[in-house]
Structure formats: C-alpha cells, structure tokens
Short mmCIF file of C-alpha atoms (C1' of nucleotides) in Angstrom, two decimals:
data_model
loop_
_atom_site.label_atom_id
_atom_site.label_comp_id
_atom_site.label_asym_id
_atom_site.label_seq_id
_atom_site.Cartn_x
_atom_site.Cartn_y
_atom_site.Cartn_z
CA MET A 237 48.91 114.66 112.73
CA ALA A 238 52.77 115.06 112.66
CA ARG A 239 54.83 117.75 112.27
CA ALA A 240 57.35 116.37 108.69
CA GLY A 241 60.46 115.09 109.27
CA LEU A 242 59.03 113.86 112.49
CA ALA A 243 57.80 110.38 110.41
CA ALA A 244 60.37 109.44 108.56
CA GLU A 245 62.66 109.67 111.69
CA ARG A 246 60.66 106.97 112.55
CA VAL A 247 61.04 105.47 109.74
CA VAL A 248 64.81 104.85 109.40
CA ARG A 249 64.51 104.11 113.71
CA ALA A 250 62.45 100.88 112.71
CA GLY A 251 65.11 100.53 109.89
CA ALA A 252 67.35 100.69 112.65
CA GLU A 253 65.63 97.90 114.55
CA LEU A 254 64.90 95.91 111.96
CA ALA A 255 68.39 96.05 110.91
CA ASP A 256 69.66 94.21 114.25
CA GLU A 257 67.10 91.90 113.83
CA ILE A 258 68.11 91.20 110.51
CA GLY A 259 71.35 91.94 109.34
CA PHE A 260 72.17 95.85 107.62
CA GLU A 261 72.45 94.62 104.42
CA ARG A 262 68.68 92.45 104.46
CA VAL A 263 67.34 96.22 105.11
CA THR A 264 65.43 97.11 102.19
CA PRO A 265 62.55 98.47 101.17
CA SER A 266 60.41 96.14 101.19
CA GLU A 267 61.02 94.75 103.78
CA LEU A 268 60.70 97.42 106.34
CA ALA A 269 56.96 97.92 104.61
CA ARG A 270 56.44 94.65 105.74
CA LYS A 271 57.31 95.19 109.11
CA LEU A 272 55.40 98.44 109.68
CA GLY A 273 52.90 96.83 108.13
CA ILE A 274 52.20 99.32 104.79
CA LYS A 275 53.04 99.13 101.25
CA THR A 276 56.48 99.41 100.08
CA ALA A 277 55.64 102.33 97.67
CA SER A 278 54.99 104.49 100.62
CA LEU A 279 57.63 104.83 102.30
CA TYR A 280 59.64 106.68 99.33
CA SER A 281 57.21 109.29 101.15
CA HIS A 282 59.62 109.51 103.91
CA VAL A 283 63.00 108.32 102.02
CA LYS A 284 64.46 109.25 98.66
CA ASN A 285 65.31 105.73 98.23
CA ALA A 286 66.88 102.44 99.33
CA HIS A 287 70.43 103.83 99.52
CA ASP A 288 69.09 107.13 100.86
CA LEU A 289 67.48 104.86 103.88
CA LYS A 290 70.75 102.90 104.77
CA THR A 291 72.45 106.70 104.95
CA ARG A 292 70.41 107.14 107.78
CA ILE A 293 70.22 104.49 109.63
CA ALA A 294 73.74 104.85 109.32
CA LEU A 295 73.98 108.14 110.46
CA LEU A 296 71.81 107.55 113.65
CA ALA A 297 74.49 104.66 114.18
CA LEU A 298 77.02 107.13 114.31
CA GLU A 299 75.64 109.36 116.44
CA GLU A 300 74.80 106.15 118.99
CA LEU A 301 78.39 105.22 118.77
CA ALA A 302 79.65 107.88 119.74
CA ASP A 303 76.94 108.67 122.24
CA GLN A 304 78.24 105.23 123.84
CA ALA A 305 82.12 106.70 123.61
CA SER A 306 81.97 109.56 125.02
CA ALA A 307 80.15 108.62 127.84
CA ALA A 308 82.45 105.66 128.49
CA ILE A 309 85.55 108.53 128.81
CA ALA A 310 83.89 111.13 130.90
CA GLY A 311 86.69 111.41 134.21
CA ARG A 312 88.68 108.77 133.09
CA ALA A 313 92.36 108.82 131.34
CA GLY A 314 94.90 106.37 130.83
CA ARG A 315 94.64 102.50 130.83
CA ASP A 316 90.79 103.19 132.50
CA ALA A 317 89.44 105.41 129.55
CA LEU A 318 91.68 103.39 127.24
CA GLY A 319 89.24 100.32 128.35
CA ALA A 320 85.72 102.16 128.45
CA PHE A 321 86.38 103.71 125.41
CA ALA A 322 86.94 100.63 122.94
CA ASN A 323 84.89 98.38 125.89
CA ALA A 324 81.95 100.98 124.75
CA TYR A 325 83.17 100.72 120.29
CA ARG A 326 82.96 96.46 121.52
CA ASP A 327 79.53 97.11 123.39
CA TYR A 328 77.64 98.35 121.12
CA ALA A 329 78.91 95.81 118.49
CA PHE A 330 77.53 93.04 119.75
CA GLN A 331 74.42 94.96 121.55
CA HIS A 332 73.26 96.52 118.21
CA PRO A 333 75.42 93.94 115.17
CA GLY A 334 73.40 95.31 112.36
CA ARG A 335 73.48 99.03 113.75
CA PHE A 336 76.71 98.57 113.58
CA ALA A 337 76.96 97.38 110.45
CA ALA A 338 75.65 100.28 109.26
CA ALA A 339 78.15 102.53 111.07
CA ARG A 340 80.76 101.10 108.43
CA PHE A 341 78.46 101.39 105.80
CA ARG A 342 81.04 103.95 102.81
CA LEU A 343 78.77 107.61 103.47
CA ASP A 344 80.00 109.82 100.56
CA ALA A 345 83.12 112.37 101.58
CA ALA A 346 79.92 115.81 102.02
CA THR A 347 78.15 112.93 104.46
CA ALA A 348 81.01 111.24 106.09
CA ALA A 349 82.43 115.32 107.20
CA ALA A 350 78.60 115.71 108.25
CA SER A 351 78.46 113.26 110.60
CA ALA A 352 79.44 111.78 114.35
CA GLY A 353 82.41 110.48 113.07
CA PRO A 354 84.38 112.99 113.06
CA ARG A 355 83.32 113.53 117.08
CA HIS A 356 83.91 110.19 117.54
CA SER A 357 87.44 110.78 115.93
CA ARG A 358 88.30 113.74 118.53
CA MET A 359 87.62 111.69 121.32
CA THR A 360 90.45 108.87 120.37
CA ARG A 361 92.12 111.65 120.35
CA ALA A 362 91.38 113.61 123.60
CA LEU A 363 91.80 109.55 125.24
CA LEU A 364 95.51 110.25 123.66
CA ARG A 365 96.07 113.42 125.70
CA GLY A 366 96.13 111.19 128.68
CA TYR A 367 98.41 109.54 126.94
CA ASP A 368 103.26 111.28 126.76
CA LEU A 369 103.07 111.61 123.21
CA PRO A 370 105.39 113.54 120.44
CA GLU A 371 102.13 115.74 118.62
CA LEU A 372 103.36 114.48 114.78
CA GLN A 373 102.69 111.17 116.12
CA GLU A 374 99.89 111.40 117.93
CA THR A 375 97.89 110.82 114.68
CA HIS A 376 99.55 107.96 114.01
CA ALA A 377 98.50 106.34 117.10
CA VAL A 378 94.74 107.74 116.94
CA ARG A 379 95.08 106.06 113.17
CA LEU A 380 96.20 102.39 115.13
CA LEU A 381 93.15 103.19 117.58
CA GLY A 382 91.15 102.87 115.52
CA SER A 383 91.93 99.96 113.31
CA VAL A 384 92.59 97.85 116.33
CA PHE A 385 89.00 98.36 117.13
CA ASN A 386 87.02 98.46 113.95
CA GLY A 387 89.65 95.66 113.73
CA TYR A 388 88.85 93.33 116.13
CA VAL A 389 85.56 94.16 116.62
CA GLU A 390 84.59 92.73 112.74
CA LEU A 391 87.40 89.61 112.86
CA GLU A 392 85.61 88.51 116.54
CA MET A 393 81.79 89.49 114.56
CA ALA A 394 82.97 86.86 111.97
CA GLY A 395 83.93 83.90 114.77
CA SER A 396 87.70 83.86 113.48
CA PHE A 397 88.09 83.97 117.18
CA SER A 398 85.12 81.52 118.53
CA HIS A 399 86.89 77.84 117.48
CA SER A 400 90.34 78.83 118.96
CA ALA A 401 92.03 79.59 122.64
CA PRO A 402 92.47 81.09 124.92
CA SER A 403 89.09 83.14 124.38
CA SER A 404 88.15 86.00 122.81
CA GLU A 405 86.86 88.00 126.26
CA GLU A 406 90.97 88.15 127.37
CA SER A 407 92.95 88.36 123.57
CA TRP A 408 90.43 91.63 124.15
CA THR A 409 92.04 92.19 127.96
CA GLU A 410 95.39 91.63 126.44
CA ILE A 411 95.17 93.81 123.40
CA LEU A 412 94.15 96.60 125.74
CA ASP A 413 97.54 96.17 128.38
CA ALA A 414 99.35 95.79 125.26
CA LEU A 415 98.24 99.35 123.62
CA ASP A 416 98.58 100.53 127.03
CA SER A 417 102.33 99.58 127.31
CA LEU A 418 103.17 100.70 123.65
CA LEU A 419 101.16 104.32 124.30
CA ARG A 420 103.46 105.06 127.09
CA ASN A 421 106.06 103.96 125.68
CA TRP A 422 106.12 105.27 121.71
CA PRO A 423 109.38 104.51 119.54
CA ALA A 424 111.09 107.74 117.96
CA SER A 425 110.40 108.39 115.10
CA SER A 426 113.23 106.49 112.49
CA SER A 427 113.10 109.13 110.13
CA MET B 294 77.68 78.84 66.67
CA ALA B 295 80.71 79.63 69.24
CA ARG B 296 80.77 78.66 72.44
CA ALA B 297 82.42 81.10 75.10
CA GLY B 298 83.40 77.90 76.03
CA LEU B 299 83.16 78.34 80.34
CA ALA B 300 84.44 76.19 83.04
CA ALA B 301 82.78 76.88 86.49
CA GLU B 302 86.33 77.84 87.63
CA ARG B 303 86.92 80.01 84.84
CA VAL B 304 83.25 81.68 85.21
CA VAL B 305 84.44 82.74 89.54
CA ARG B 306 87.39 84.13 87.69
CA ALA B 307 85.92 85.95 85.37
CA GLY B 308 83.93 87.01 88.60
CA ALA B 309 86.96 87.67 90.61
CA GLU B 310 87.46 90.15 87.64
CA LEU B 311 84.16 91.54 87.63
CA ALA B 312 84.64 92.26 91.38
CA ASP B 313 88.30 94.70 90.93
CA GLU B 314 86.01 96.51 88.68
CA ILE B 315 82.76 97.44 90.06
CA GLY B 316 83.00 96.53 93.75
CA PHE B 317 82.06 92.58 94.80
CA GLU B 318 78.84 94.16 95.83
CA ARG B 319 78.07 94.25 92.89
CA VAL B 320 78.37 91.36 91.75
CA THR B 321 75.46 89.15 90.67
CA PRO B 322 74.29 86.39 88.45
CA SER B 323 72.66 88.84 86.10
CA GLU B 324 75.89 91.60 86.30
CA LEU B 325 78.63 88.82 85.64
CA ALA B 326 75.99 86.82 82.81
CA ARG B 327 76.53 90.48 80.43
CA LYS B 328 80.42 90.52 80.88
CA LEU B 329 80.76 87.28 79.76
CA GLY B 330 77.99 87.61 76.99
CA ILE B 331 75.90 84.96 77.96
CA LYS B 332 72.35 84.71 78.99
CA THR B 333 71.84 84.80 83.08
CA ALA B 334 70.16 81.71 82.97
CA SER B 335 73.09 79.75 81.79
CA LEU B 336 75.29 80.74 84.22
CA TYR B 337 73.15 78.28 86.66
CA SER B 338 75.18 75.35 85.07
CA HIS B 339 78.45 76.60 86.74
CA VAL B 340 77.33 78.15 89.70
CA LYS B 341 74.33 76.99 92.62
CA ASN B 342 73.08 80.43 92.41
CA ALA B 343 74.45 83.82 93.74
CA HIS B 344 75.45 82.66 97.45
CA ASP B 345 77.76 80.35 95.70
CA LEU B 346 79.22 82.12 93.20
CA LYS B 347 80.22 84.28 96.18
CA THR B 348 81.53 82.37 98.06
CA ARG B 349 83.36 80.70 95.43
CA ILE B 350 85.13 84.40 94.72
CA ALA B 351 85.72 84.67 98.36
CA LEU B 352 87.98 80.48 98.06
CA LEU B 353 89.83 82.60 95.04
CA ALA B 354 91.11 85.45 97.00
CA LEU B 355 91.40 84.03 100.01
CA GLU B 356 94.00 81.65 98.02
CA GLU B 357 96.00 84.43 96.38
CA LEU B 358 96.25 86.49 99.98
CA ALA B 359 97.70 83.79 101.80
CA ASP B 360 100.15 83.10 99.00
CA GLN B 361 101.58 86.35 98.09
CA ALA B 362 101.31 86.88 102.38
CA SER B 363 103.06 83.57 102.24
CA ALA B 364 105.83 84.51 99.24
CA ALA B 365 106.62 87.54 100.85
CA ILE B 366 107.83 86.16 104.22
CA ALA B 367 110.18 83.90 102.58
CA GLY B 368 113.38 84.98 103.61
CA ARG B 369 112.91 87.67 106.41
CA ALA B 370 112.63 88.11 109.91
CA GLY B 371 111.41 90.43 112.37
CA ARG B 372 110.58 93.89 111.37
CA ASP B 373 111.82 93.46 107.92
CA ALA B 374 109.44 89.72 107.69
CA LEU B 375 106.40 91.52 109.81
CA GLY B 376 106.83 94.62 106.90
CA ALA B 377 106.57 92.32 104.30
CA PHE B 378 104.14 90.64 105.43
CA ALA B 379 101.55 93.53 106.13
CA ASN B 380 102.54 95.43 103.20
CA ALA B 381 101.89 92.30 100.86
CA TYR B 382 97.91 92.23 102.67
CA ARG B 383 97.63 96.11 101.83
CA ASP B 384 98.87 95.96 98.81
CA TYR B 385 96.66 93.14 97.36
CA ALA B 386 93.68 95.45 98.64
CA PHE B 387 94.82 97.89 96.70
CA GLN B 388 95.37 95.94 93.41
CA HIS B 389 92.39 94.30 93.98
CA PRO B 390 90.10 96.07 95.99
CA GLY B 391 86.74 93.41 94.44
CA ARG B 392 88.36 90.53 95.40
CA PHE B 393 90.30 91.43 98.54
CA ALA B 394 86.50 92.69 99.70
CA ALA B 395 85.90 89.35 98.62
CA ALA B 396 88.68 87.74 101.23
CA ARG B 397 85.91 89.91 103.67
CA PHE B 398 82.67 88.14 102.64
CA ARG B 399 81.36 85.77 105.64
CA LEU B 400 81.86 82.93 104.61
CA ASP B 401 80.48 79.53 106.63
CA ALA B 402 82.17 77.25 109.50
CA ALA B 403 82.89 74.68 107.36
CA THR B 404 84.03 76.88 104.06
CA ALA B 405 85.91 78.89 106.18
CA ALA B 406 87.77 75.95 107.74
CA ALA B 407 88.22 74.32 104.10
CA SER B 408 89.67 77.81 103.13
CA ALA B 409 92.54 79.68 102.79
CA GLY B 410 91.86 81.60 105.51
CA PRO B 411 93.23 79.20 108.71
CA ARG B 412 96.93 79.22 105.93
CA HIS B 413 97.51 82.97 106.24
CA SER B 414 96.35 82.33 110.45
CA ARG B 415 99.62 79.72 110.67
CA MET B 416 101.87 82.56 109.05
CA THR B 417 101.65 84.99 111.12
CA ARG B 418 102.65 82.66 114.20
CA ALA B 419 104.85 81.86 111.93
CA LEU B 420 106.37 85.31 111.84
CA LEU B 421 106.35 86.18 115.45
CA ARG B 422 108.88 82.94 115.53
CA GLY B 423 111.12 85.78 114.88
CA TYR B 424 110.20 87.08 118.54
CA ASP B 425 110.82 85.91 120.99
CA LEU B 426 106.71 86.18 123.09
CA PRO B 427 105.73 84.30 126.41
CA GLU B 428 103.88 81.63 124.41
CA LEU B 429 100.26 81.79 125.67
CA GLN B 430 100.91 85.41 124.95
CA GLU B 431 101.11 84.70 120.99
CA THR B 432 97.53 83.74 119.74
CA HIS B 433 97.03 87.34 121.32
CA ALA B 434 99.38 89.04 119.36
CA VAL B 435 98.03 86.96 115.85
CA ARG B 436 94.63 88.89 116.17
CA LEU B 437 95.97 92.14 117.67
CA LEU B 438 98.71 91.80 113.84
CA GLY B 439 94.71 90.65 112.31
CA SER B 440 93.39 93.22 113.87
CA VAL B 441 95.75 96.53 112.65
CA PHE B 442 96.22 94.81 109.47
CA ASN B 443 92.41 94.48 108.15
CA GLY B 444 91.90 97.14 110.52
CA TYR B 445 93.62 99.81 108.51
CA VAL B 446 92.95 98.73 105.29
CA GLU B 447 89.43 99.43 105.43
CA LEU B 448 89.55 102.60 106.99
CA GLU B 449 92.66 103.55 104.08
CA MET B 450 90.54 102.00 101.39
CA ALA B 451 87.40 104.05 102.68
CA GLY B 452 88.71 107.29 102.25
CA SER B 453 88.66 107.74 106.19
CA PHE B 454 92.96 108.45 106.10
CA SER B 455 92.80 110.67 103.33
CA HIS B 456 91.44 114.17 103.86
CA SER B 457 93.84 115.01 106.78
CA ALA B 458 97.82 115.08 107.56
CA PRO B 459 99.92 113.16 107.80
CA SER B 460 99.99 110.51 104.58
CA SER B 461 98.11 107.37 105.12
CA GLU B 462 101.17 105.86 103.89
CA GLU B 463 103.38 107.74 106.84
CA SER B 464 100.98 106.40 109.37
CA TRP B 465 101.09 102.85 107.59
CA THR B 466 105.96 102.94 108.07
CA GLU B 467 105.56 104.41 112.09
CA ILE B 468 102.66 101.66 112.56
CA LEU B 469 104.58 99.02 111.54
CA ASP B 470 107.23 100.43 114.03
CA ALA B 471 105.43 100.81 116.57
CA LEU B 472 104.11 96.99 116.45
CA ASP B 473 107.12 95.86 116.01
CA SER B 474 108.58 97.64 119.23
CA LEU B 475 105.45 96.29 120.85
CA LEU B 476 106.83 92.60 119.48
CA ARG B 477 109.85 93.13 121.48
CA ASN B 478 109.26 94.67 124.32
CA TRP B 479 105.47 92.80 125.21
CA PRO B 480 104.16 93.59 128.98
CA ALA B 481 103.72 90.50 131.27
CA SER B 482 100.41 89.18 131.72
CA SER B 483 98.94 91.20 134.11
CA SER B 484 96.39 88.38 135.45
"C1'" DT C 221 32.41 126.73 112.25
"C1'" DA C 222 33.63 126.19 107.64
"C1'" DC C 223 38.28 125.35 104.43
"C1'" DG C 224 42.20 125.13 101.88
"C1'" DT C 225 46.70 122.12 102.53
"C1'" DT C 226 49.26 118.62 104.32
"C1'" DT C 227 49.86 114.24 104.91
"C1'" DG C 228 50.50 109.26 105.10
"C1'" DC C 229 48.53 106.26 102.82
"C1'" DC C 230 47.08 103.57 98.83
"C1'" DT C 231 46.72 100.97 93.85
"C1'" DA C 232 48.78 100.71 89.35
"C1'" DA C 233 52.53 100.06 86.20
"C1'" DT C 234 57.41 99.77 84.76
"C1'" DG C 235 61.44 97.45 84.11
"C1'" DG C 236 65.03 94.95 86.69
"C1'" DT C 237 66.93 91.10 89.88
"C1'" DC C 238 66.85 85.99 90.97
"C1'" DT C 239 66.07 81.05 90.15
"C1'" DT C 240 63.76 76.81 88.06
"C1'" DA C 241 62.55 74.65 84.13
"C1'" DG C 242 62.81 72.11 79.86
"C1'" DG C 243 65.06 72.13 75.15
"C1'" DC C 244 68.60 71.66 71.26
"C1'" DA C 245 72.87 71.52 69.59
"C1'" DA C 246 78.29 71.10 69.83
"C1'" DA C 247 81.48 68.65 71.32
"C1'" DT C 248 83.16 64.39 73.11
"C1'" DT C 249 83.60 59.74 74.40
"C1'" DA C 250 82.94 55.29 72.56
"C1'" DT D 15 79.69 56.60 63.72
"C1'" DA D 16 76.70 56.56 67.44
"C1'" DA D 17 75.91 57.76 72.54
"C1'" DT D 18 76.53 60.71 75.88
"C1'" DT D 19 77.58 65.14 77.99
"C1'" DT D 20 77.72 70.36 77.87
"C1'" DG D 21 77.39 74.93 77.11
"C1'" DC D 22 73.87 77.71 76.49
"C1'" DC D 23 69.17 78.82 75.33
"C1'" DT D 24 63.90 80.88 75.40
"C1'" DA D 25 59.78 81.12 79.47
"C1'" DA D 26 58.06 82.02 82.96
"C1'" DG D 27 56.98 82.92 87.97
"C1'" DA D 28 58.39 85.53 92.21
"C1'" DC D 29 60.01 89.19 93.80
"C1'" DC D 30 62.01 93.82 94.12
"C1'" DA D 31 62.81 99.68 93.52
"C1'" DT D 32 61.09 103.09 92.17
"C1'" DT D 33 57.84 106.38 89.72
"C1'" DA D 34 52.73 108.65 89.10
"C1'" DG D 35 48.66 109.66 89.97
"C1'" DG D 36 44.98 109.34 93.43
"C1'" DC D 37 41.99 110.33 98.23
"C1'" DA D 38 40.57 110.67 103.30
"C1'" DA D 39 41.37 111.79 107.26
"C1'" DA D 40 44.75 115.84 109.82
"C1'" DC D 41 46.12 120.31 110.08
"C1'" DG D 42 46.20 125.45 110.35
"C1'" DT D 43 43.10 128.82 109.72
"C1'" DA D 44 39.99 132.46 109.46
#
DNA sequence: TACGTTTGCCTAATGGTCTTAGGCAAATTA
DNA sequence: TAATTTGCCTAAGACCATTAGGCAAACGTA
C-alpha cells in the first residue's frame, strides 16, 4: 500500500479538517476515527496518543500560517506590507477557525522551536525593516505586533466586538493605521 | 458523619484554586471532587455539570479581574493609569494563571453580558478620558488596548518571550510607553 | 511466480470519565 | 419534637483513551 508516514499525514490532515468543523478542543481520537470510518483503536498505529494528534495538527497549522504570511508580504513594504501580513493572519483564522485554535496549542519548548513559529516571527522582523526602528526597539515592536494580532483575533472570534458599534472591520483598519503611525514615530526609550 | 460543609459558592472557589494548581483546562468534576474529598457524583447537587462549573469559575475570575483593575486606576491618570491598569491585568495572570485562563473561557452571549467583562471594558474607556482622543476613535483604542494586554500576556505565559533577549519585563515597559505615545498622537482617520 | 514482511485495520479488555437516579442520616426549621 | 432540607452516599449507563494481540491484504524481493 502506501509508504510509512503518508498514512499518518493523511490522518493529521483529516484531524485539521475535523478541527475546522467541530472546533479544535473537540478533536479526539474517537471523534476522528468516527470521521474516518475506522475503529478508535486503529488510530493508534498512526498517532501516539491524543496529545500527539493535537500536536501534529498544531504543527500543520503553524506551517500553513507561516506560508500565508510569507505570500502576503512578498513584494510589499511599509503600511502595505503591515496590512497584508496582518490580514493573512486574520483571514486564516476566519477561514480555518479550528486550525487557528490548533496553532495556539501549547507546545513544549523543543517542539515549538522546531515548528514554523520562529519562521513567522522572522517574517515579522523582516516587515519591520521597512520602518526605521532603533535596533534595540525592534524586538519590542515584534512582540507588540504579535500581541495585537493575536489578541485582536482572539477577542473578535470570541464575539467581543460583535455587539457594539463601530464594526470590527472598521476597528481593524484603524488599528492598523495606528500601528503604522506608531512604528513611524516610535518613542525614544526612557531608560 | 462529619460534613464537608459545602455550599455552591465554596465549590466554585475550590474550583478556582484547583485551576491555579493544575490549570483551568484540567478542572473537571472528578478532579475537583478528589480535591474536596468527596465522591464525584456528590458535586452535582452544587453544580449542574462540567460546563456549568467552568462557567462559574470564569465568572468569579472576571469579577476579581475587574476589581483589581478598578483598584489600580483609582486616583491615577495618563501614563500612570495606563501602567497601573495594564499591570493589574498582567499581575493577576501570573498570580492566578488558572483563574486567568478561566476568564478567557468562552461564555455564551447572555452570560457574558451579565458578567464583569463589560465593567472591565468600561474602565478601559474611563482610562482613555485622560487622553484626548477623537470620540469616534475611542472604541478603536479600547479594542487595541484589550488586544495588546490579552495578546501579550497570553504569549508571555506560553513562553514565547522567555528564550530570547531582551527580557519580557523590558518589552512590557517599552510597549506601555509606545502605547502611551500612540494615544497622545492618535492619527486622524484616513476615511 | 512464490515468500516473507509490512501495513492497516480489527476485536477484546482495562480503567478512567461524566452524568442521572434513588437513598440515608445529619442539620435545620417549625 | 416532628417535618423538611441539605450534603453526602452507592449504583449504574454510556462514552472515552489506551494497550495487546491477531489477521488478511499489499508490498518488495528472490
């Protein structure tokens, strides 16, 4: 039949689809086996256990997320790149809510270091080259952007912005403008 | 036979402690019953089910969080208030990681509206009165601050900032300075 | 083509989970 | 003191994660 590893990858991909359908936190061996039309115990030849399954889905999602971001910033700079990068992140979250939740799954340090997470982080740094930040401030700015994108999408998906005006869409644009402005006028360190 | 003397509220408080000890996502009826020294089934006279238990812990955490924030901004304004407000949030997360995770538990719309969440949001708005924002931009700024605090603490607790220089502490201060600067020089809407 | 190996699924069994139902004795109230 | 409520119990059903051992079909190789 197929080579070793191919089947495992298929299982993980099905797990990612399942996450988008029913939510990442509800992805379990039994639920995935049901979707695949096999017995639960049969999954254990492809995946070590429930935690391993979730970890693999998380790694897949991080990879996809980094790919999207990479495509988004290619050939752009400044506000344009900032918007494209941020939108890639947010759009992915809405198109693949389960995978997006998977991308936020807590990985142990070693696994995280080997994931596409650092790649995403390097892209954020590349994005900032379009702005003229004091070198020491660059890391702070990277962390700020990560925090905003992360936090905004999480709150938005939780519905925090959906029951009051103005629209979340509008806030998102204004916030990107504000961040662009801030990056152009980053305050000198007080220390 | 000696009674454990449990009222529903006591059960919830024990649940909150348990969350801080083992993590919110691992708080379950059986685990909580173990901590209380009673049988799992006995919990069901105090709490409707596992989801109800988690919801009640979340409501408790949101209340505590709003109290901390309220105490923090009393008598302060501007950068001072911003820092105190943000630190109240972050400190709570580190002192009570399980409760903090509980505060981010997805509540249905009605429950969320009746929680202390809106109170916390109103305080953010009060904080912004110290800055001179165009009225239409105030909501955008509220959402930005919520996103940053939320996102930063989440990433920090996940360890994202702990394996590289500069220290997370330093970034936190710089980011608060940057936000203060941004709120003082909020860009005019482009639309 | 024939043969041993690998692969992908199976059944069976263990021990844990959540939840409901019904019961009993202590604490509280009248 | 008598009646009611409270806080726990045992029992049981359904579901879940995981391990162990087995079997048949597909594969690579001689």
